Amino acid sequence: MSLAVVRDLRVARAPVTAEDLAALQTDVLAGFVLARAAAGLSDGTIASDVLHLEQVRAWFGRPLWDMEPADADAYFGKVLRDTARGTRLSRVQALKTYFLFLELLCTCQVEPRSVSAHGGAGARWFGAGGL
């Protein structure tokens, strides 16, 4: 028996750049908006959800999918402690809905498609079809 050369079957990918990550975040948020619109929610409700998500993202400083329960506790328990109850409730509901969308996207084998003409960063992450 002789030895043979084995090549790696994994696809070599370039390191993710900050621009790639920003484009992916935009594509995922656009998918969230499209899903909410397809579910029949009003434009005002969707805009409110996006505004709440952008505010949480601005505080967090990283993609929302990196958020851990301790981060949410710090945000809702300390940062928003003196904020009106309705605002806290709306913000937590938007975040909860976003995470449910991400869970559906990742676990139910939803085939994301490009929301932009060129495919954006999603093409690198989700194949030729993009996000």
PDB file of C-alpha atoms in Angstrom:
ATOM      1  CA  MET A   1       0.000   0.000   0.000  1.00  0.00           C
ATOM      2  CA  SER A   2       1.356   3.430  -0.926  1.00  0.00           C
ATOM      3  CA  LEU A   3       0.627   6.928   0.295  1.00  0.00           C
ATOM      4  CA  ALA A   4      -1.126   9.455  -1.894  1.00  0.00           C
ATOM      5  CA  VAL A   5      -1.237  13.206  -1.776  1.00  0.00           C
ATOM      6  CA  VAL A   6      -4.489  14.466  -0.294  1.00  0.00           C
ATOM      7  CA  ARG A   7      -5.674  17.956  -0.975  1.00  0.00           C
ATOM      8  CA  ASP A   8      -7.880  19.994   1.303  1.00  0.00           C
ATOM      9  CA  LEU A   9     -11.458  20.042   0.009  1.00  0.00           C
ATOM     10  CA  ARG A  10     -12.455  23.097   2.048  1.00  0.00           C
ATOM     11  CA  VAL A  11     -12.772  26.323   0.147  1.00  0.00           C
ATOM     12  CA  ALA A  12     -10.090  28.840   1.026  1.00  0.00           C
ATOM     13  CA  ARG A  13     -11.712  32.139   1.925  1.00  0.00           C
ATOM     14  CA  ALA A  14     -10.167  35.529   2.227  1.00  0.00           C
ATOM     15  CA  PRO A  15     -10.303  37.063   5.699  1.00  0.00           C
ATOM     16  CA  VAL A  16     -13.476  38.983   6.410  1.00  0.00           C
ATOM     17  CA  THR A  17     -13.008  42.712   6.123  1.00  0.00           C
ATOM     18  CA  ALA A  18     -14.875  45.401   8.023  1.00  0.00           C
ATOM     19  CA  GLU A  19     -16.635  46.300   4.770  1.00  0.00           C
ATOM     20  CA  ASP A  20     -17.751  42.686   4.286  1.00  0.00           C
ATOM     21  CA  LEU A  21     -19.151  42.568   7.801  1.00  0.00           C
ATOM     22  CA  ALA A  22     -20.957  45.895   7.385  1.00  0.00           C
ATOM     23  CA  ALA A  23     -22.443  44.735   4.082  1.00  0.00           C
ATOM     24  CA  LEU A  24     -23.596  41.476   5.652  1.00  0.00           C
ATOM     25  CA  GLN A  25     -25.249  43.340   8.530  1.00  0.00           C
ATOM     26  CA  THR A  26     -27.037  45.560   6.010  1.00  0.00           C
ATOM     27  CA  ASP A  27     -28.147  42.558   3.961  1.00  0.00           C
ATOM     28  CA  VAL A  28     -29.476  40.706   7.018  1.00  0.00           C
ATOM     29  CA  LEU A  29     -31.347  43.804   8.204  1.00  0.00           C
ATOM     30  CA  ALA A  30     -32.801  44.234   4.710  1.00  0.00           C
ATOM     31  CA  GLY A  31     -33.967  40.621   4.836  1.00  0.00           C
ATOM     32  CA  PHE A  32     -35.576  41.323   8.212  1.00  0.00           C
ATOM     33  CA  VAL A  33     -37.400  44.318   6.748  1.00  0.00           C
ATOM     34  CA  LEU A  34     -38.588  42.307   3.745  1.00  0.00           C
ATOM     35  CA  ALA A  35     -39.806  39.482   5.977  1.00  0.00           C
ATOM     36  CA  ARG A  36     -41.744  41.915   8.176  1.00  0.00           C
ATOM     37  CA  ALA A  37     -43.275  43.582   5.105  1.00  0.00           C
ATOM     38  CA  ALA A  38     -44.212  40.190   3.665  1.00  0.00           C
ATOM     39  CA  ALA A  39     -45.927  39.385   6.971  1.00  0.00           C
ATOM     40  CA  GLY A  40     -48.155  42.408   6.417  1.00  0.00           C
ATOM     41  CA  LEU A  41     -46.779  44.794   9.027  1.00  0.00           C
ATOM     42  CA  SER A  42     -47.192  48.492   8.382  1.00  0.00           C
ATOM     43  CA  ASP A  43     -44.291  50.622   7.207  1.00  0.00           C
ATOM     44  CA  GLY A  44     -44.449  52.568  10.472  1.00  0.00           C
ATOM     45  CA  THR A  45     -44.089  49.423  12.565  1.00  0.00           C
ATOM     46  CA  ILE A  46     -41.158  48.209  10.486  1.00  0.00           C
ATOM     47  CA  ALA A  47     -39.461  51.629  10.630  1.00  0.00           C
ATOM     48  CA  SER A  48     -39.898  51.668  14.406  1.00  0.00           C
ATOM     49  CA  ASP A  49     -38.332  48.200  14.708  1.00  0.00           C
ATOM     50  CA  VAL A  50     -35.380  49.236  12.546  1.00  0.00           C
ATOM     51  CA  LEU A  51     -34.882  52.408  14.583  1.00  0.00           C
ATOM     52  CA  HIS A  52     -34.841  50.423  17.829  1.00  0.00           C
ATOM     53  CA  LEU A  53     -32.393  47.890  16.380  1.00  0.00           C
ATOM     54  CA  GLU A  54     -30.094  50.642  15.125  1.00  0.00           C
ATOM     55  CA  GLN A  55     -30.079  52.249  18.580  1.00  0.00           C
ATOM     56  CA  VAL A  56     -29.186  48.968  20.266  1.00  0.00           C
ATOM     57  CA  ARG A  57     -26.498  48.349  17.627  1.00  0.00           C
ATOM     58  CA  ALA A  58     -25.034  51.838  18.147  1.00  0.00           C
ATOM     59  CA  TRP A  59     -24.725  51.166  21.882  1.00  0.00           C
ATOM     60  CA  PHE A  60     -23.397  47.635  21.431  1.00  0.00           C
ATOM     61  CA  GLY A  61     -20.780  48.566  18.829  1.00  0.00           C
ATOM     62  CA  ARG A  62     -20.756  45.130  17.203  1.00  0.00           C
ATOM     63  CA  PRO A  63     -23.177  43.078  15.114  1.00  0.00           C
ATOM     64  CA  LEU A  64     -26.324  42.316  17.079  1.00  0.00           C
ATOM     65  CA  TRP A  65     -25.892  38.585  16.508  1.00  0.00           C
ATOM     66  CA  ASP A  66     -22.842  38.792  18.804  1.00  0.00           C
ATOM     67  CA  MET A  67     -25.005  40.013  21.690  1.00  0.00           C
ATOM     68  CA  GLU A  68     -25.092  37.749  24.740  1.00  0.00           C
ATOM     69  CA  PRO A  69     -27.727  37.722  27.518  1.00  0.00           C
ATOM     70  CA  ALA A  70     -25.339  39.617  29.804  1.00  0.00           C
ATOM     71  CA  ASP A  71     -25.072  42.380  27.186  1.00  0.00           C
ATOM     72  CA  ALA A  72     -28.857  42.647  26.954  1.00  0.00           C
ATOM     73  CA  ASP A  73     -29.077  42.726  30.768  1.00  0.00           C
ATOM     74  CA  ALA A  74     -26.575  45.588  30.881  1.00  0.00           C
ATOM     75  CA  TYR A  75     -28.387  47.515  28.155  1.00  0.00           C
ATOM     76  CA  PHE A  76     -31.943  47.105  29.382  1.00  0.00           C
ATOM     77  CA  GLY A  77     -31.115  47.068  33.087  1.00  0.00           C
ATOM     78  CA  LYS A  78     -28.594  49.910  33.249  1.00  0.00           C
ATOM     79  CA  VAL A  79     -28.554  51.995  30.069  1.00  0.00           C
ATOM     80  CA  LEU A  80     -32.336  52.142  29.672  1.00  0.00           C
ATOM     81  CA  ARG A  81     -33.164  52.036  33.372  1.00  0.00           C
ATOM     82  CA  ASP A  82     -34.702  55.541  33.414  1.00  0.00           C
ATOM     83  CA  THR A  83     -36.283  55.300  29.952  1.00  0.00           C
ATOM     84  CA  ALA A  84     -40.063  55.157  29.630  1.00  0.00           C
ATOM     85  CA  ARG A  85     -41.486  51.672  30.072  1.00  0.00           C
ATOM     86  CA  GLY A  86     -43.134  51.727  26.630  1.00  0.00           C
ATOM     87  CA  THR A  87     -39.816  52.555  24.972  1.00  0.00           C
ATOM     88  CA  ARG A  88     -38.046  49.705  26.765  1.00  0.00           C
ATOM     89  CA  LEU A  89     -40.839  47.326  25.822  1.00  0.00           C
ATOM     90  CA  SER A  90     -40.778  48.371  22.155  1.00  0.00           C
ATOM     91  CA  ARG A  91     -37.006  48.057  22.004  1.00  0.00           C
ATOM     92  CA  VAL A  92     -36.915  44.626  23.626  1.00  0.00           C
ATOM     93  CA  GLN A  93     -39.717  43.416  21.339  1.00  0.00           C
ATOM     94  CA  ALA A  94     -37.822  44.600  18.246  1.00  0.00           C
ATOM     95  CA  LEU A  95     -34.674  42.851  19.458  1.00  0.00           C
ATOM     96  CA  LYS A  96     -36.571  39.664  20.282  1.00  0.00           C
ATOM     97  CA  THR A  97     -38.197  39.645  16.841  1.00  0.00           C
ATOM     98  CA  TYR A  98     -34.818  40.201  15.166  1.00  0.00           C
ATOM     99  CA  PHE A  99     -33.303  37.246  17.017  1.00  0.00           C
ATOM    100  CA  LEU A 100     -36.285  35.072  16.074  1.00  0.00           C
ATOM    101  CA  PHE A 101     -35.669  36.083  12.450  1.00  0.00           C
ATOM    102  CA  LEU A 102     -31.979  35.168  12.765  1.00  0.00           C
ATOM    103  CA  GLU A 103     -32.886  31.830  14.304  1.00  0.00           C
ATOM    104  CA  LEU A 104     -35.274  31.104  11.461  1.00  0.00           C
ATOM    105  CA  LEU A 105     -32.695  32.191   8.922  1.00  0.00           C
ATOM    106  CA  CYS A 106     -30.003  29.967  10.416  1.00  0.00           C
ATOM    107  CA  THR A 107     -31.877  26.867  11.592  1.00  0.00           C
ATOM    108  CA  CYS A 108     -34.740  26.387   9.181  1.00  0.00           C
ATOM    109  CA  GLN A 109     -32.535  26.336   6.124  1.00  0.00           C
ATOM    110  CA  VAL A 110     -34.138  29.410   4.637  1.00  0.00           C
ATOM    111  CA  GLU A 111     -32.508  30.117   1.306  1.00  0.00           C
ATOM    112  CA  PRO A 112     -31.571  33.797   1.491  1.00  0.00           C
ATOM    113  CA  ARG A 113     -31.478  35.660  -1.789  1.00  0.00           C
ATOM    114  CA  SER A 114     -29.784  38.837  -2.811  1.00  0.00           C
ATOM    115  CA  VAL A 115     -31.537  42.048  -1.862  1.00  0.00           C
ATOM    116  CA  SER A 116     -29.154  44.096  -3.958  1.00  0.00           C
ATOM    117  CA  ALA A 117     -28.386  43.954  -7.638  1.00  0.00           C
ATOM    118  CA  HIS A 118     -24.754  42.896  -7.153  1.00  0.00           C
ATOM    119  CA  GLY A 119     -25.250  40.358  -4.366  1.00  0.00           C
ATOM    120  CA  GLY A 120     -23.224  42.303  -1.796  1.00  0.00           C
ATOM    121  CA  ALA A 121     -21.308  40.516   0.938  1.00  0.00           C
ATOM    122  CA  GLY A 122     -24.051  37.919   1.101  1.00  0.00           C
ATOM    123  CA  ALA A 123     -22.728  36.351  -2.079  1.00  0.00           C
ATOM    124  CA  ARG A 124     -19.521  35.493  -0.270  1.00  0.00           C
ATOM    125  CA  TRP A 125     -21.319  34.223   2.810  1.00  0.00           C
ATOM    126  CA  PHE A 126     -24.311  32.438   1.361  1.00  0.00           C
ATOM    127  CA  GLY A 127     -23.120  31.350  -2.064  1.00  0.00           C
ATOM    128  CA  ALA A 128     -23.723  32.807  -5.505  1.00  0.00           C
ATOM    129  CA  GLY A 129     -27.329  33.757  -4.708  1.00  0.00           C
ATOM    130  CA  GLY A 130     -26.208  36.133  -1.969  1.00  0.00           C
ATOM    131  CA  LEU A 131     -28.454  37.212   0.842  1.00  0.00           C
TER     132      LEU A 131
END
